[in-house]
PDB file of C-alpha atoms and ligand atoms in Angstrom:
ATOM      1  CA  MET A   1      -3.512 -23.611 -10.123  1.00 86.00           C
ATOM      2  CA  ALA A   2      -2.239 -21.767  -7.071  1.00 93.00           C
ATOM      3  CA  ARG A   3      -0.731 -23.728  -4.360  1.00 96.00           C
ATOM      4  CA  ALA A   4      -0.240 -22.836  -0.588  1.00 97.00           C
ATOM      5  CA  ILE A   5       3.610 -22.770  -0.800  1.00 97.00           C
ATOM      6  CA  ASP A   6       3.577 -20.352  -3.763  1.00 98.00           C
ATOM      7  CA  PRO A   7       4.759 -16.756  -2.660  1.00 98.00           C
ATOM      8  CA  ILE A   8       2.646 -13.795  -2.206  1.00 98.00           C
ATOM      9  CA  GLY A   9       3.667 -11.124  -4.779  1.00 98.00           C
ATOM     10  CA  ILE A  10       3.593  -7.630  -3.565  1.00 98.00           C
ATOM     11  CA  PHE A  11       4.488  -4.529  -5.628  1.00 98.00           C
ATOM     12  CA  ASP A  12       4.884  -0.920  -5.064  1.00 98.00           C
ATOM     13  CA  SER A  13       6.453   2.089  -6.710  1.00 98.00           C
ATOM     14  CA  GLY A  14       9.470   1.718  -4.480  1.00 97.00           C
ATOM     15  CA  ILE A  15      10.327   0.728  -0.907  1.00 97.00           C
ATOM     16  CA  GLY A  16       7.156   2.265   0.848  1.00 97.00           C
ATOM     17  CA  GLY A  17       5.105  -0.905   0.090  1.00 98.00           C
ATOM     18  CA  MET A  18       7.211  -2.629   2.584  1.00 98.00           C
ATOM     19  CA  THR A  19       4.991  -1.244   5.378  1.00 98.00           C
ATOM     20  CA  VAL A  20       2.376  -3.584   3.884  1.00 98.00           C
ATOM     21  CA  ALA A  21       4.832  -6.484   3.499  1.00 98.00           C
ATOM     22  CA  LYS A  22       5.765  -5.945   7.101  1.00 98.00           C
ATOM     23  CA  ALA A  23       2.201  -6.083   8.247  1.00 98.00           C
ATOM     24  CA  ILE A  24       1.759  -9.190   6.152  1.00 98.00           C
ATOM     25  CA  LYS A  25       4.901 -10.835   7.697  1.00 98.00           C
ATOM     26  CA  GLU A  26       3.620 -10.145  11.167  1.00 98.00           C
ATOM     27  CA  LEU A  27       0.099 -11.609  10.560  1.00 98.00           C
ATOM     28  CA  LEU A  28       1.135 -14.399   8.202  1.00 98.00           C
ATOM     29  CA  PRO A  29       4.735 -15.364   9.429  1.00 98.00           C
ATOM     30  CA  LYS A  30       4.834 -18.570   7.266  1.00 98.00           C
ATOM     31  CA  GLU A  31       3.992 -16.979   3.790  1.00 98.00           C
ATOM     32  CA  ASN A  32       6.816 -16.650   1.213  1.00 98.00           C
ATOM     33  CA  ILE A  33       6.986 -13.333  -0.293  1.00 98.00           C
ATOM     34  CA  VAL A  34       8.323 -11.811  -3.519  1.00 98.00           C
ATOM     35  CA  TYR A  35       8.352  -8.013  -3.384  1.00 98.00           C
ATOM     36  CA  PHE A  36       8.919  -5.821  -6.382  1.00 98.00           C
ATOM     37  CA  GLY A  37       9.727  -2.218  -5.960  1.00 98.00           C
ATOM     38  CA  ASP A  38       9.866  -0.067  -9.211  1.00 97.00           C
ATOM     39  CA  THR A  39      12.492   2.127  -7.855  1.00 97.00           C
ATOM     40  CA  ALA A  40      13.400   3.096 -11.455  1.00 95.00           C
ATOM     41  CA  HIS A  41       9.908   4.966 -11.799  1.00 96.00           C
ATOM     42  CA  LEU A  42       9.071   6.273  -8.373  1.00 96.00           C
ATOM     43  CA  PRO A  43       7.213   8.328  -7.385  1.00 97.00           C
ATOM     44  CA  TYR A  44       4.053   6.971  -8.894  1.00 97.00           C
ATOM     45  CA  GLY A  45       1.897   9.631  -6.859  1.00 97.00           C
ATOM     46  CA  ASP A  46       2.864  12.307  -9.486  1.00 94.00           C
ATOM     47  CA  LYS A  47       2.816  10.063 -12.555  1.00 96.00           C
ATOM     48  CA  SER A  48      -0.076   9.893 -15.139  1.00 97.00           C
ATOM     49  CA  THR A  49      -2.600   7.110 -15.110  1.00 97.00           C
ATOM     50  CA  ALA A  50      -1.205   5.619 -18.353  1.00 98.00           C
ATOM     51  CA  ALA A  51       2.445   5.453 -17.099  1.00 97.00           C
ATOM     52  CA  ILE A  52       1.365   3.757 -13.853  1.00 98.00           C
ATOM     53  CA  GLN A  53      -0.788   1.292 -15.872  1.00 98.00           C
ATOM     54  CA  ALA A  54       2.138   0.527 -18.215  1.00 97.00           C
ATOM     55  CA  TYR A  55       4.564  -0.059 -15.309  1.00 97.00           C
ATOM     56  CA  SER A  56       1.987  -2.109 -13.379  1.00 98.00           C
ATOM     57  CA  VAL A  57       1.201  -4.533 -16.106  1.00 98.00           C
ATOM     58  CA  LYS A  58       4.990  -5.113 -16.572  1.00 97.00           C
ATOM     59  CA  ILE A  59       5.431  -6.028 -12.884  1.00 98.00           C
ATOM     60  CA  ALA A  60       2.444  -8.060 -12.999  1.00 98.00           C
ATOM     61  CA  ASP A  61       4.172 -10.145 -15.755  1.00 97.00           C
ATOM     62  CA  ILE A  62       7.245 -10.538 -13.496  1.00 97.00           C
ATOM     63  CA  LEU A  63       5.176 -11.723 -10.512  1.00 98.00           C
ATOM     64  CA  ILE A  64       3.216 -14.127 -12.653  1.00 98.00           C
ATOM     65  CA  LYS A  65       6.648 -15.589 -13.710  1.00 96.00           C
ATOM     66  CA  GLU A  66       7.482 -15.917 -10.027  1.00 96.00           C
ATOM     67  CA  LYS A  67       4.434 -18.101  -9.713  1.00 98.00           C
ATOM     68  CA  CYS A  68       2.745 -15.912  -7.103  1.00 98.00           C
ATOM     69  CA  LYS A  69      -0.384 -17.365  -5.736  1.00 98.00           C
ATOM     70  CA  VAL A  70      -1.762 -13.678  -5.320  1.00 98.00           C
ATOM     71  CA  ILE A  71      -0.528 -10.420  -6.630  1.00 98.00           C
ATOM     72  CA  LEU A  72      -1.201  -7.558  -4.151  1.00 98.00           C
ATOM     73  CA  ILE A  73      -0.791  -3.982  -5.510  1.00 98.00           C
ATOM     74  CA  ALA A  74       0.536  -2.566  -2.230  1.00 98.00           C
ATOM     75  CA  CYS A  75       0.786   0.974  -3.720  1.00 98.00           C
ATOM     76  CA  ASN A  76      -2.252   3.160  -3.206  1.00 98.00           C
ATOM     77  CA  SER A  77      -1.372   5.323  -6.399  1.00 98.00           C
ATOM     78  CA  ALA A  78      -1.105   2.037  -8.432  1.00 98.00           C
ATOM     79  CA  SER A  79      -4.217   0.575  -6.905  1.00 98.00           C
ATOM     80  CA  ALA A  80      -6.103   3.695  -7.850  1.00 98.00           C
ATOM     81  CA  ALA A  81      -4.651   4.022 -11.467  1.00 98.00           C
ATOM     82  CA  ALA A  82      -4.168   0.364 -12.512  1.00 98.00           C
ATOM     83  CA  TYR A  83      -6.050  -2.252 -10.432  1.00 98.00           C
ATOM     84  CA  GLU A  84      -8.902  -2.742 -12.979  1.00 98.00           C
ATOM     85  CA  LEU A  85      -6.475  -2.993 -15.760  1.00 98.00           C
ATOM     86  CA  VAL A  86      -4.105  -5.335 -14.098  1.00 98.00           C
ATOM     87  CA  LYS A  87      -6.988  -7.507 -13.103  1.00 98.00           C
ATOM     88  CA  GLU A  88      -8.245  -7.819 -16.617  1.00 98.00           C
ATOM     89  CA  TYR A  89      -4.725  -8.451 -17.947  1.00 98.00           C
ATOM     90  CA  VAL A  90      -3.877 -11.015 -15.418  1.00 98.00           C
ATOM     91  CA  GLY A  91      -7.121 -12.767 -15.929  1.00 97.00           C
ATOM     92  CA  SER A  92      -7.332 -16.350 -14.547  1.00 97.00           C
ATOM     93  CA  ARG A  93      -3.578 -16.558 -14.275  1.00 97.00           C
ATOM     94  CA  THR A  94      -3.688 -15.531 -10.613  1.00 98.00           C
ATOM     95  CA  LYS A  95      -5.604 -13.355  -8.178  1.00 98.00           C
ATOM     96  CA  VAL A  96      -5.117  -9.701  -8.032  1.00 98.00           C
ATOM     97  CA  LEU A  97      -5.634  -7.690  -4.872  1.00 98.00           C
ATOM     98  CA  ASN A  98      -5.329  -4.006  -4.132  1.00 98.00           C
ATOM     99  CA  VAL A  99      -4.995  -1.829  -1.088  1.00 98.00           C
ATOM    100  CA  ILE A 100      -8.241   0.137  -1.455  1.00 98.00           C
ATOM    101  CA  ASP A 101     -11.119  -2.404  -1.386  1.00 98.00           C
ATOM    102  CA  PRO A 102     -10.164  -3.881   2.015  1.00 98.00           C
ATOM    103  CA  VAL A 103     -10.399  -0.303   3.439  1.00 98.00           C
ATOM    104  CA  ILE A 104     -13.707   0.346   1.741  1.00 98.00           C
ATOM    105  CA  ASN A 105     -15.089  -2.972   3.141  1.00 97.00           C
ATOM    106  CA  TYR A 106     -13.805  -2.098   6.639  1.00 97.00           C
ATOM    107  CA  ALA A 107     -15.535   1.250   6.453  1.00 97.00           C
ATOM    108  CA  ARG A 108     -18.776  -0.388   5.211  1.00 96.00           C
ATOM    109  CA  GLU A 109     -18.777  -2.563   8.304  1.00 96.00           C
ATOM    110  CA  ARG A 110     -18.073   0.010  10.843  1.00 96.00           C
ATOM    111  CA  TYR A 111     -19.429   3.429   9.737  1.00 97.00           C
ATOM    112  CA  GLN A 112     -22.700   4.866   8.856  1.00 96.00           C
ATOM    113  CA  ASN A 113     -23.848   8.489   8.510  1.00 97.00           C
ATOM    114  CA  THR A 114     -20.382   9.798   9.071  1.00 97.00           C
ATOM    115  CA  THR A 115     -17.518  11.735   7.411  1.00 98.00           C
ATOM    116  CA  ILE A 116     -14.349   9.991   6.612  1.00 98.00           C
ATOM    117  CA  GLY A 117     -11.120  11.747   5.565  1.00 98.00           C
ATOM    118  CA  LEU A 118      -8.545  10.421   3.076  1.00 98.00           C
ATOM    119  CA  ILE A 119      -5.081  11.560   2.531  1.00 98.00           C
ATOM    120  CA  GLY A 120      -2.823  10.175  -0.086  1.00 98.00           C
ATOM    121  CA  THR A 121      -0.852  11.147  -3.116  1.00 98.00           C
ATOM    122  CA  LYS A 122      -2.166  13.442  -5.801  1.00 97.00           C
ATOM    123  CA  GLN A 123      -2.734  10.450  -7.970  1.00 97.00           C
ATOM    124  CA  THR A 124      -4.803   8.538  -5.284  1.00 98.00           C
ATOM    125  CA  VAL A 125      -6.846  11.607  -4.320  1.00 98.00           C
ATOM    126  CA  ASN A 126      -7.400  13.015  -7.881  1.00 97.00           C
ATOM    127  CA  SER A 127      -8.504   9.566  -9.165  1.00 97.00           C
ATOM    128  CA  ASN A 128     -11.627   9.799  -6.970  1.00 97.00           C
ATOM    129  CA  VAL A 129     -11.656   6.056  -6.676  1.00 98.00           C
ATOM    130  CA  TYR A 130     -12.313   6.018  -2.753  1.00 98.00           C
ATOM    131  CA  LYS A 131     -15.090   8.341  -3.379  1.00 97.00           C
ATOM    132  CA  LYS A 132     -16.697   6.226  -6.190  1.00 97.00           C
ATOM    133  CA  LYS A 133     -16.454   3.056  -4.132  1.00 97.00           C
ATOM    134  CA  MET A 134     -17.905   4.727  -1.037  1.00 96.00           C
ATOM    135  CA  ASP A 135     -20.810   6.282  -3.046  1.00 94.00           C
ATOM    136  CA  HIS A 136     -21.718   2.668  -3.875  1.00 94.00           C
ATOM    137  CA  LEU A 137     -22.133   1.749  -0.272  1.00 94.00           C
ATOM    138  CA  ALA A 138     -25.562   2.274   1.274  1.00 89.00           C
ATOM    139  CA  ASN A 139     -24.055   3.661   4.531  1.00 92.00           C
ATOM    140  CA  ASN A 140     -24.408   7.405   3.719  1.00 95.00           C
ATOM    141  CA  LEU A 141     -20.685   8.166   4.111  1.00 97.00           C
ATOM    142  CA  GLU A 142     -19.241  11.536   3.237  1.00 96.00           C
ATOM    143  CA  LEU A 143     -15.632  11.455   1.889  1.00 97.00           C
ATOM    144  CA  LYS A 144     -13.413  14.440   2.461  1.00 98.00           C
ATOM    145  CA  SER A 145      -9.931  14.139   0.792  1.00 98.00           C
ATOM    146  CA  LEU A 146      -6.673  16.052   0.556  1.00 98.00           C
ATOM    147  CA  ALA A 147      -3.490  15.195  -1.392  1.00 98.00           C
ATOM    148  CA  THR A 148      -0.441  15.539   0.948  1.00 98.00           C
ATOM    149  CA  PRO A 149       2.382  15.091  -1.302  1.00 97.00           C
ATOM    150  CA  LEU A 150       5.047  16.408   1.151  1.00 98.00           C
ATOM    151  CA  PHE A 151       4.748  13.500   3.478  1.00 98.00           C
ATOM    152  CA  VAL A 152       6.492  10.989   1.064  1.00 98.00           C
ATOM    153  CA  PRO A 153       9.756  12.983   0.950  1.00 97.00           C
ATOM    154  CA  MET A 154       9.514  13.959   4.438  1.00 98.00           C
ATOM    155  CA  ILE A 155       9.158  10.418   5.572  1.00 97.00           C
ATOM    156  CA  GLU A 156      11.796   9.011   3.256  1.00 96.00           C
ATOM    157  CA  GLU A 157      14.304  11.541   4.785  1.00 95.00           C
ATOM    158  CA  GLY A 158      13.443  10.112   8.191  1.00 95.00           C
ATOM    159  CA  ILE A 159      11.800  13.303   9.370  1.00 97.00           C
ATOM    160  CA  LEU A 160       9.150  11.749  11.395  1.00 97.00           C
ATOM    161  CA  ASP A 161       9.348  13.619  14.760  1.00 95.00           C
ATOM    162  CA  GLY A 162      10.398  17.144  15.813  1.00 95.00           C
ATOM    163  CA  ASN A 163       9.250  20.702  14.576  1.00 96.00           C
ATOM    164  CA  ILE A 164       9.435  20.143  10.831  1.00 97.00           C
ATOM    165  CA  SER A 165       7.329  17.089  10.612  1.00 97.00           C
ATOM    166  CA  GLN A 166       4.902  18.572  13.332  1.00 97.00           C
ATOM    167  CA  ASP A 167       4.467  21.778  11.174  1.00 98.00           C
ATOM    168  CA  ILE A 168       3.916  19.816   7.931  1.00 98.00           C
ATOM    169  CA  ILE A 169       1.475  17.349   9.594  1.00 98.00           C
ATOM    170  CA  ARG A 170      -0.473  20.346  11.345  1.00 98.00           C
ATOM    171  CA  GLY A 171      -0.333  22.364   8.047  1.00 98.00           C
ATOM    172  CA  TYR A 172      -2.166  19.664   6.119  1.00 98.00           C
ATOM    173  CA  LEU A 173      -4.513  18.376   8.839  1.00 98.00           C
ATOM    174  CA  THR A 174      -5.797  21.845   9.726  1.00 98.00           C
ATOM    175  CA  LYS A 175      -6.899  22.409   6.073  1.00 98.00           C
ATOM    176  CA  GLN A 176     -10.661  22.978   5.483  1.00 98.00           C
ATOM    177  CA  GLU A 177     -10.677  20.011   3.150  1.00 98.00           C
ATOM    178  CA  LEU A 178     -10.515  17.713   6.095  1.00 98.00           C
ATOM    179  CA  SER A 179     -12.771  19.662   8.496  1.00 98.00           C
ATOM    180  CA  GLY A 180     -15.380  17.716  10.459  1.00 97.00           C
ATOM    181  CA  ILE A 181     -14.013  14.128   9.894  1.00 98.00           C
ATOM    182  CA  GLN A 182     -14.575  11.377  12.268  1.00 98.00           C
ATOM    183  CA  SER A 183     -12.093   9.008  10.901  1.00 98.00           C
ATOM    184  CA  LEU A 184      -9.040   9.200   8.639  1.00 98.00           C
ATOM    185  CA  ILE A 185      -7.764   6.793   6.046  1.00 98.00           C
ATOM    186  CA  LEU A 186      -3.874   6.724   5.592  1.00 98.00           C
ATOM    187  CA  GLY A 187      -4.189   6.218   1.837  1.00 98.00           C
ATOM    188  CA  CYS A 188      -0.462   5.857   1.159  1.00 98.00           C
ATOM    189  CA  THR A 189       2.202   3.277   1.804  1.00 97.00           C
ATOM    190  CA  HIS A 190       4.333   5.563   3.732  1.00 98.00           C
ATOM    191  CA  TYR A 191       1.953   7.133   6.242  1.00 98.00           C
ATOM    192  CA  PRO A 192       1.821   4.265   8.725  1.00 97.00           C
ATOM    193  CA  LEU A 193       5.237   5.661   9.759  1.00 98.00           C
ATOM    194  CA  ILE A 194       3.620   8.891  10.998  1.00 98.00           C
ATOM    195  CA  LYS A 195       0.436   7.232  12.286  1.00 98.00           C
ATOM    196  CA  ASN A 196       1.328   7.995  15.966  1.00 97.00           C
ATOM    197  CA  GLN A 197       2.009  11.669  15.053  1.00 98.00           C
ATOM    198  CA  ILE A 198      -1.291  12.013  13.281  1.00 98.00           C
ATOM    199  CA  ALA A 199      -3.159  10.389  16.065  1.00 98.00           C
ATOM    200  CA  GLU A 200      -1.549  12.799  18.432  1.00 97.00           C
ATOM    201  CA  TYR A 201      -2.660  15.739  16.405  1.00 97.00           C
ATOM    202  CA  TYR A 202      -6.286  14.482  16.600  1.00 98.00           C
ATOM    203  CA  LYS A 203      -6.112  13.671  20.361  1.00 97.00           C
ATOM    204  CA  GLY A 204      -8.268  10.499  20.117  1.00 95.00           C
ATOM    205  CA  GLU A 205     -11.112  12.382  18.442  1.00 97.00           C
ATOM    206  CA  VAL A 206     -10.567  10.791  14.960  1.00 98.00           C
ATOM    207  CA  ASP A 207     -10.124   7.062  14.148  1.00 97.00           C
ATOM    208  CA  ILE A 208      -6.980   6.488  12.262  1.00 98.00           C
ATOM    209  CA  LEU A 209      -7.372   3.753   9.697  1.00 98.00           C
ATOM    210  CA  ASP A 210      -3.928   2.164   8.814  1.00 96.00           C
ATOM    211  CA  SER A 211      -4.449   0.427   5.566  1.00 94.00           C
ATOM    212  CA  SER A 212      -1.359  -1.751   5.881  1.00 96.00           C
ATOM    213  CA  VAL A 213      -2.936  -3.609   8.807  1.00 96.00           C
ATOM    214  CA  ILE A 214      -6.415  -3.717   7.318  1.00 98.00           C
ATOM    215  CA  VAL A 215      -4.988  -5.080   3.984  1.00 98.00           C
ATOM    216  CA  ALA A 216      -2.878  -7.760   5.758  1.00 98.00           C
ATOM    217  CA  GLU A 217      -6.173  -8.900   7.511  1.00 98.00           C
ATOM    218  CA  ALA A 218      -8.045  -9.057   4.279  1.00 98.00           C
ATOM    219  CA  LEU A 219      -5.367 -11.079   2.600  1.00 98.00           C
ATOM    220  CA  LYS A 220      -5.456 -13.519   5.449  1.00 98.00           C
ATOM    221  CA  GLY A 221      -9.185 -13.908   5.044  1.00 98.00           C
ATOM    222  CA  TYR A 222      -8.712 -14.581   1.303  1.00 98.00           C
ATOM    223  CA  LEU A 223      -6.095 -17.192   1.909  1.00 98.00           C
ATOM    224  CA  GLU A 224      -8.023 -18.837   4.629  1.00 98.00           C
ATOM    225  CA  PHE A 225     -11.180 -18.962   2.372  1.00 98.00           C
ATOM    226  CA  HIS A 226      -9.390 -20.415  -0.580  1.00 97.00           C
ATOM    227  CA  MET A 227      -7.421 -22.868   1.691  1.00 97.00           C
ATOM    228  CA  LEU A 228      -4.133 -21.143   0.378  1.00 98.00           C
ATOM    229  CA  GLN A 229      -2.386 -20.460   3.646  1.00 98.00           C
ATOM    230  CA  ASN A 230       1.187 -21.903   3.771  1.00 98.00           C
ATOM    231  CA  LYS A 231       1.791 -24.313   6.628  1.00 97.00           C
ATOM    232  CA  GLN A 232       5.365 -24.866   6.160  1.00 97.00           C
ATOM    233  CA  ASP A 233       8.020 -23.143   8.306  1.00 96.00           C
ATOM    234  CA  GLY A 234      10.926 -21.094   7.102  1.00 96.00           C
ATOM    235  CA  PRO A 235       9.443 -18.493   4.830  1.00 97.00           C
ATOM    236  CA  LYS A 236      11.577 -17.010   1.975  1.00 97.00           C
ATOM    237  CA  TYR A 237      11.603 -13.279   1.128  1.00 98.00           C
ATOM    238  CA  ARG A 238      12.914 -11.930  -1.909  1.00 98.00           C
ATOM    239  CA  PHE A 239      13.026  -8.228  -2.604  1.00 98.00           C
ATOM    240  CA  LEU A 240      13.434  -7.227  -6.340  1.00 98.00           C
ATOM    241  CA  VAL A 241      13.887  -3.679  -7.529  1.00 97.00           C
ATOM    242  CA  SER A 242      14.046  -2.027 -11.048  1.00 96.00           C
ATOM    243  CA  ASP A 243      16.937   0.190 -10.027  1.00 96.00           C
ATOM    244  CA  TYR A 244      19.428  -0.553  -7.110  1.00 96.00           C
ATOM    245  CA  THR A 245      21.001   2.023  -4.877  1.00 96.00           C
ATOM    246  CA  ARG A 246      22.404   1.867  -1.445  1.00 96.00           C
ATOM    247  CA  SER A 247      20.107   4.420  -0.103  1.00 95.00           C
ATOM    248  CA  PHE A 248      17.035   2.376  -1.319  1.00 97.00           C
ATOM    249  CA  GLU A 249      18.531  -0.482   0.573  1.00 97.00           C
ATOM    250  CA  GLU A 250      19.133   1.724   3.730  1.00 96.00           C
ATOM    251  CA  LEU A 251      15.348   2.665   3.489  1.00 96.00           C
ATOM    252  CA  THR A 252      14.310  -1.068   3.899  1.00 98.00           C
ATOM    253  CA  ARG A 253      15.026  -0.558   7.589  1.00 97.00           C
ATOM    254  CA  LEU A 254      12.612   2.230   8.016  1.00 96.00           C
ATOM    255  CA  PHE A 255       9.694   0.552   5.997  1.00 98.00           C
ATOM    256  CA  PHE A 256      10.325  -3.077   6.803  1.00 98.00           C
ATOM    257  CA  GLY A 257      11.600  -2.844  10.228  1.00 96.00           C
ATOM    258  CA  GLU A 258      14.965  -4.531   9.379  1.00 96.00           C
ATOM    259  CA  LYS A 259      17.539  -3.985   6.620  1.00 96.00           C
ATOM    260  CA  VAL A 260      17.064  -6.534   3.772  1.00 97.00           C
ATOM    261  CA  GLU A 261      19.012  -7.069   0.600  1.00 97.00           C
ATOM    262  CA  LEU A 262      17.610  -5.740  -2.612  1.00 98.00           C
ATOM    263  CA  GLN A 263      18.372  -7.455  -5.761  1.00 96.00           C
ATOM    264  CA  LYS A 264      18.220  -5.544  -9.168  1.00 96.00           C
ATOM    265  CA  TYR A 265      15.747  -7.334 -11.402  1.00 94.00           C
ATOM    266  CA  PRO A 266      17.884  -8.452 -14.310  1.00 83.00           C
ATOM    267  CA  LEU A 267      15.382  -8.243 -17.101  1.00 65.00           C
ATOM    268  CA  TRP A 268      14.309  -4.718 -16.272  1.00 59.00           C
ATOM    269  CA  GLU A 269      15.987  -1.990 -18.422  1.00 56.00           C
TER     270      GLU A 269
HETATM  271  N1  DGL C 301       3.660   4.080  -2.866  1.00 88.37           N
HETATM  272  C1  DGL C 301       2.817   5.398  -3.223  1.00 88.37           C
HETATM  273  C2  DGL C 301       1.493   5.142  -2.746  1.00 88.37           C
HETATM  274  O1  DGL C 301       1.016   4.482  -1.760  1.00 88.37           O
HETATM  275  C3  DGL C 301       3.595   6.496  -2.450  1.00 88.37           C
HETATM  276  C4  DGL C 301       4.979   6.759  -3.177  1.00 88.37           C
HETATM  277  C5  DGL C 301       4.990   7.180  -4.534  1.00 88.37           C
HETATM  278  O2  DGL C 301       4.220   8.289  -4.862  1.00 88.37           O
HETATM  279  O3  DGL C 301       5.338   6.532  -5.343  1.00 88.37           O
HETATM  280  O4  DGL C 301       0.662   6.009  -3.138  1.00 88.37           O
END
């Protein structure tokens, strides 16, 4: 039985999911959080569906052991590849959420007869999960998508502004695959960090949908509905990783907004 004081379990292929953890911390400042970054296996964006499923199930086990009241798959690639399987595997032990459904619900409530763009990793885009889910809506939404794999290493190197990033952003966004869109889903943990640069490129003509914020709102709604919002002050955060390096720890500053200590998960080899 889930309790309000139990932590929210968040997992990602690495440190990028901390953009989602940050949005959750800002919206739900009393919630305890256990974060798991599978730094030994990143990036997930180029991995096979089977590999991502195997890693995700193993991580779900860890978060169940941590008594998480909900497991949020913060990684878009893992949400696309492994959500259904993880949900089935976890069963009634805890609730599993992903970062795709809240964005689909958001689009359903706001858009009709329009063209929506999606950018993400190869895994996310090639899975066609967004398209399948959108086709189920009665809103007549057309989805145009493009894998933008250079964004992840670019952002991790801290190349957010200046000529190099502008050229890469423009190079992708001018592609035919994204022509005529009226809104754009940032379908990757890393992209909130270049949200302003992307918005600047479109000069206000395209709505930019930041999934980290939309997902945090959806999580809040879920906790409220099930009366699982933590009321106690002094939230605890723990950040577990499958492989520790100092540079991963440095990256937390970029993605979480402050440097936090990473703990190597002992049972992960
Ligand atoms: N976390 C991944 C995602 O949101 C991006 C990084 C990776 O490929 O592992 O799709």
